[in-house]
Amino acid sequence: MKMFEIQPGEYARVRSLEAEGNIRRRLLDLGLVPGTLVQNIRRSPLGDPTLYAIRGAMIALRKEEAGLVNVDKEER
Amino acid sequence: MAMNIKDIYKGLDIPADIFRDKVVKSIYAHAEETAKDVIIRENKRVDWDKKLDDFLTSPLTGFPVMLLLLGIIFWLTIAGANVPSGILSDLFFGIEDKLSALVLNAGLPAWFHGLFIQGAYRTLAWVVSVMLPPMAIFFPLFTLLEDLGYLPRVAFNLDRVFKACGTHGKQVLTMCMGFGCNAAGVISCRIIDSPREKLIAVLTNNFVPCNGRFPTLIAIAMIFMGGALVLEKSTMLATIAVIGMILIGITATLLVSLFLSKTLLRGIPSTFTLEIPPFRKPQVGKVIVRSIFDRTIFVLFRAMTVAAPAGIIIWLAANVYVGNTSILAAAAAFLDPFARAIGLDGFILMAFILGLPANEIVLPILIMAYLSTGAMVELDSIEEMGNLFLNHGWTWLTALCTMLFSLLHYPCGTTLLTIAKETKSIKWTLTAFLLPTTVAVLVCFCVAQTVRILGLV
Amino acid sequence: MGLTNQSSGINVLRERFNVKSNLEQPVIALAGNPNTGKSTVFNALTGLNQHTGNWPGKTVLQAQGTFSYKGVEYRLVDLPGTYSLLANSAEEEVARDFIYFGNPDVTVVVGDATCLERNLNLVYQIMEITPKWIFCLNLMDEAKRKKVYINIEKLSEKLGIPVIPTVARKEEGLTDLKEAIAGMVRGELTTRPRLVRYDREIEEALDYLVPRLSSVIGERYNLRWLALKLLDGDQQIINHLQAQFSN
Ligand SMILES: Nc1nc2c(ncn2[C@@H]2O[C@H](COP(=O)(O)OP(=O)(O)OP(=O)(O)O)[C@@H](O)[C@H]2O)c(=O)[nH]1
Ligand SMILES: [Mg+2]
């Protein structure tokens, strides 16, 4: 599934990135390398962007960017 | 030595994306291991943080709280500024009387008195007493929110709206900086990486009323949104009027951004990643002292460098006669027909034109211009200012159009220079001047004509 | 900028950053992730009043100041906050170029103790560029409040770099920081950075490249980093080198 499909409160682990070039670099720099655990903290009042917990930081990503990240849902 | 660097690493062509992936992956694997080894207890989110975030960014309360906070800040600013404004202006005009007596008793010529006391000193005094108190209240409050970590959360709440207009949620942060000073707002646009969206943020920053315009809006709102009513009510009404202006400014920002993304700066919204910092307890005492101090310096500096010289020039224009009209009156008469069409009058428009170097001086210029043609000589309270305006034919429509024009018109000289520096382009600097001006003229024209056709004034 | 003439290179770069090229005065760079308290550290050390604020990106204009410690005057440069030095945004380029070509005497990396792992990304990248740096682990009070305890000695050992815990807002730990800076400038405090080992393919490529680069441009620069940049296809660096050595 895509990262934006995880629901608020749920966890998932990064499988791969579909982005290229600069966006890919940016996502990698945020720590979204394969194997990273992410959590959807909340969605913005208008539904987008979404706030994720990534490696101890809170990062807001729009659906477009979060859609470039393939994840596997993880039960916790 | 003729050699090609590419030769050195020929044959090592690891595709860039794969290389980068490997590097970052190794680094993070390393970081993870190191962190695991040295951190003794895992980071557990503290409860009140989450509760506060639920409150500030939830679908239900996110937007109402935003408006409410804005309302509270402005109400405190407007209600709180009255008293110190009064004290300061009593003080300054008391000093003016003494200075006048001194100058005249010393046998200095009348033009000297006019130029320096009625011109420079009075403008300076006016700027300080009217501009300083609201700023000294607004900024500490705003800085407290900033230090708490509220601003990026506003960007988070509003990003969707900005995205719909083809721009970036971080534009909210640049707008917040614009409250302090549009030049600072323009510089802060550097936080937006995409050149297209950065430029849009630069070109629309002046729709946020800055330090210099915001007290102007408050003063006019105080006079015309119920000057005759009891004080509490008029404060409330003025607050609503000012918030209305801010909302109009935000609407203008969004619409013009949308317009730009569809025309001059076409393109798709770029990536948006924004780190939301944890809430931090603001250092209340330090913030208050620091920001009052900063603002005082800022306002005094502007008053000294711009208001005082402007006062001298205006006094000259009002007192140098060609035939039997002053230069000032002649210029105002020339501008009058056009100005009336957009709900202003010749003097108001001229004040805006002469106010290009700094928005702080628009009202003082206007007052001086009116005074030089009218009978009143003393002006030390907001009620008298109201009377002065009424004597010169102001209606609520004049007040509204003046506020709208102030909100929407071209950025001040300092901001334009900053835009030129940041964009390194004459074309965009010109656009930054013409675009808002066109918006201001169009909006004022439509409002004035509609109101007149409907016979509301 | 001349890669062959290191000192003039420094001067050009220092001029670009408006750092006076008074080479007597040690130059200290402040780098780190956004919003970790760099400007707060800067203010506490220099006594100046750079604006601070709780959001990433508050400082966009680079600031400078000086501070004295035990009779020596140091020049402190507050660099823009960056998450990484790889992603090629304007701020990252400024920070990277200053740390590499500007050759500061000491680079102080200000990190956020509440989110160490994330800060280590930048730390390991800076480590590739220069061995002359100190890790200032700020926001220790926040970490404590959030019940995050960090074994400073172990961290220092793992990185091979001095780590100074601070609470910049309360000016705690700053004397230790100044002492470490002074020690490093005098050459008494040295480091043994434990660099990241990449995978075999990359390490082999580096082993192949470094000696070849050294035969062309000598040992002045950190060749491992340069080789990494070449492998990364960093056009700016390639152009620099190309301009320098193709005639
Ligand atoms: N509790 C606590 N807060 C701190 C400390 N140091 C800095 N802060 C706060 O953290 C926030 C960010 O500090 P800045 O100094 O502006 O951070 P910066 O690294 O310069 O940020 P950028 O300019 O955006 O890169 C401010 O609200 C500071 O008051 C600290 O040691 N403890
Ligand atoms: Mg800063």
mmCIF file of N, CA and C and ligand atoms in Angstrom, chain B residues 147 280 283, chain C residues 33-40 51-59 81 138-142 166-169, ligand 1:
data_model
loop_
_atom_site.group_PDB
_atom_site.id
_atom_site.type_symbol
_atom_site.label_atom_id
_atom_site.label_comp_id
_atom_site.label_asym_id
_atom_site.label_seq_id
_atom_site.Cartn_x
_atom_site.Cartn_y
_atom_site.Cartn_z
ATOM 1 N N ASP B 147 6.946 31.202 19.536
ATOM 2 C CA ASP B 147 7.845 30.399 20.358
ATOM 3 C C ASP B 147 7.206 29.110 20.837
ATOM 4 N N ARG B 280 7.132 24.113 22.528
ATOM 5 C CA ARG B 280 8.114 24.469 23.547
ATOM 6 C C ARG B 280 7.530 25.570 24.402
ATOM 7 N N GLN B 283 9.596 31.443 26.729
ATOM 8 C CA GLN B 283 10.168 32.137 27.885
ATOM 9 C C GLN B 283 9.435 33.466 28.012
ATOM 10 N N ASN C 33 20.742 20.763 12.083
ATOM 11 C CA ASN C 33 19.386 20.710 11.554
ATOM 12 C C ASN C 33 18.643 22.003 11.873
ATOM 13 N N PRO C 34 17.581 22.321 11.123
ATOM 14 C CA PRO C 34 16.785 23.493 11.464
ATOM 15 C C PRO C 34 16.168 23.347 12.853
ATOM 16 N N ASN C 35 16.007 24.462 13.516
ATOM 17 C CA ASN C 35 15.260 24.522 14.774
ATOM 18 C C ASN C 35 15.890 23.730 15.925
ATOM 19 N N THR C 36 17.206 23.584 15.911
ATOM 20 C CA THR C 36 17.846 22.869 17.013
ATOM 21 C C THR C 36 18.449 23.836 18.033
ATOM 22 N N GLY C 37 18.352 25.144 17.744
ATOM 23 C CA GLY C 37 18.857 26.130 18.697
ATOM 24 C C GLY C 37 20.186 26.753 18.299
ATOM 25 N N LYS C 38 20.520 26.705 17.013
ATOM 26 C CA LYS C 38 21.784 27.313 16.571
ATOM 27 C C LYS C 38 21.825 28.801 16.892
ATOM 28 N N SER C 39 20.750 29.503 16.567
ATOM 29 C CA SER C 39 20.750 30.944 16.822
ATOM 30 C C SER C 39 20.770 31.233 18.312
ATOM 31 N N THR C 40 20.146 30.361 19.095
ATOM 32 C CA THR C 40 20.169 30.550 20.543
ATOM 33 C C THR C 40 21.601 30.365 21.069
ATOM 34 N N HIS C 51 17.321 36.695 15.711
ATOM 35 C CA HIS C 51 15.966 36.241 15.999
ATOM 36 C C HIS C 51 15.922 34.730 16.102
ATOM 37 N N THR C 52 15.170 34.257 17.090
ATOM 38 C CA THR C 52 14.966 32.828 17.213
ATOM 39 C C THR C 52 13.468 32.583 17.179
ATOM 40 N N GLY C 53 13.069 31.371 16.878
ATOM 41 C CA GLY C 53 11.642 31.080 16.860
ATOM 42 C C GLY C 53 11.436 29.595 16.720
ATOM 43 N N ASN C 54 10.313 29.122 17.246
ATOM 44 C CA ASN C 54 10.115 27.669 17.235
ATOM 45 C C ASN C 54 9.494 27.194 15.928
ATOM 46 N N TRP C 55 10.231 27.339 14.860
ATOM 47 C CA TRP C 55 9.851 26.711 13.583
ATOM 48 C C TRP C 55 11.076 26.604 12.711
ATOM 49 N N PRO C 56 11.122 25.544 11.891
ATOM 50 C CA PRO C 56 12.320 25.322 11.079
ATOM 51 C C PRO C 56 12.423 26.338 9.962
ATOM 52 N N GLY C 57 13.533 27.025 9.878
ATOM 53 C CA GLY C 57 13.713 27.986 8.798
ATOM 54 C C GLY C 57 13.693 29.429 9.269
ATOM 55 N N LYS C 58 13.736 29.631 10.573
ATOM 56 C CA LYS C 58 13.681 31.001 11.098
ATOM 57 C C LYS C 58 14.870 31.826 10.580
ATOM 58 N N THR C 59 16.054 31.262 10.619
ATOM 59 C CA THR C 59 17.219 32.000 10.140
ATOM 60 C C THR C 59 17.422 31.718 8.661
ATOM 61 N N GLY C 81 20.082 26.328 8.826
ATOM 62 C CA GLY C 81 19.834 24.960 9.250
ATOM 63 C C GLY C 81 19.508 24.072 8.062
ATOM 64 N N ASN C 138 22.163 19.952 22.048
ATOM 65 C CA ASN C 138 21.360 20.988 22.708
ATOM 66 C C ASN C 138 19.991 20.431 23.110
ATOM 67 N N LEU C 139 19.230 21.270 23.777
ATOM 68 C CA LEU C 139 17.866 20.918 24.189
ATOM 69 C C LEU C 139 17.857 19.740 25.168
ATOM 70 N N MET C 140 18.886 19.671 25.986
ATOM 71 C CA MET C 140 18.970 18.582 26.955
ATOM 72 C C MET C 140 17.808 18.647 27.952
ATOM 73 N N ASP C 141 17.320 19.862 28.237
ATOM 74 C CA ASP C 141 16.198 19.991 29.180
ATOM 75 C C ASP C 141 14.930 19.364 28.593
ATOM 76 N N GLU C 142 14.719 19.569 27.289
ATOM 77 C CA GLU C 142 13.556 18.984 26.630
ATOM 78 C C GLU C 142 13.657 17.462 26.656
ATOM 79 N N THR C 166 24.226 20.668 26.085
ATOM 80 C CA THR C 166 23.921 22.055 26.459
ATOM 81 C C THR C 166 22.418 22.287 26.597
ATOM 82 N N VAL C 167 22.084 23.340 27.336
ATOM 83 C CA VAL C 167 20.737 23.905 27.330
ATOM 84 C C VAL C 167 20.953 25.368 26.971
ATOM 85 N N ALA C 168 20.973 25.661 25.671
ATOM 86 C CA ALA C 168 21.395 26.985 25.225
ATOM 87 C C ALA C 168 20.527 28.085 25.803
ATOM 88 N N ARG C 169 19.248 27.790 25.958
ATOM 89 C CA ARG C 169 18.330 28.813 26.436
ATOM 90 C C ARG C 169 18.654 29.241 27.853
HETATM 91 N N1 LIG D 1 13.832 24.237 26.016
HETATM 92 C C1 LIG D 1 14.829 24.681 25.241
HETATM 93 N N2 LIG D 1 14.529 25.399 24.167
HETATM 94 C C2 LIG D 1 15.537 25.852 23.395
HETATM 95 C C3 LIG D 1 16.896 25.560 23.693
HETATM 96 N N3 LIG D 1 17.660 26.136 22.730
HETATM 97 C C4 LIG D 1 16.813 26.742 21.868
HETATM 98 N N4 LIG D 1 15.522 26.587 22.271
HETATM 99 C C5 LIG D 1 14.310 27.069 21.603
HETATM 100 O O1 LIG D 1 14.213 26.377 20.369
HETATM 101 C C6 LIG D 1 13.654 27.200 19.360
HETATM 102 C C7 LIG D 1 14.555 27.223 18.139
HETATM 103 O O2 LIG D 1 15.751 27.921 18.433
HETATM 104 P P1 LIG D 1 16.595 28.708 17.314
HETATM 105 O O3 LIG D 1 17.836 29.182 17.990
HETATM 106 O O4 LIG D 1 15.755 29.694 16.602
HETATM 107 O O5 LIG D 1 16.936 27.494 16.335
HETATM 108 P P2 LIG D 1 17.813 27.516 14.992
HETATM 109 O O6 LIG D 1 18.592 26.248 15.000
HETATM 110 O O7 LIG D 1 18.562 28.782 14.857
HETATM 111 O O8 LIG D 1 16.658 27.374 13.915
HETATM 112 P P3 LIG D 1 16.696 27.752 12.350
HETATM 113 O O9 LIG D 1 17.220 29.135 12.250
HETATM 114 O O10 LIG D 1 15.266 27.621 11.948
HETATM 115 O O11 LIG D 1 17.565 26.725 11.700
HETATM 116 C C8 LIG D 1 13.449 28.554 19.988
HETATM 117 O O12 LIG D 1 12.091 28.653 20.356
HETATM 118 C C9 LIG D 1 14.364 28.523 21.202
HETATM 119 O O13 LIG D 1 13.890 29.354 22.238
HETATM 120 C C10 LIG D 1 17.183 24.780 24.852
HETATM 121 O O14 LIG D 1 18.325 24.458 25.174
HETATM 122 N N5 LIG D 1 16.112 24.375 25.591
#
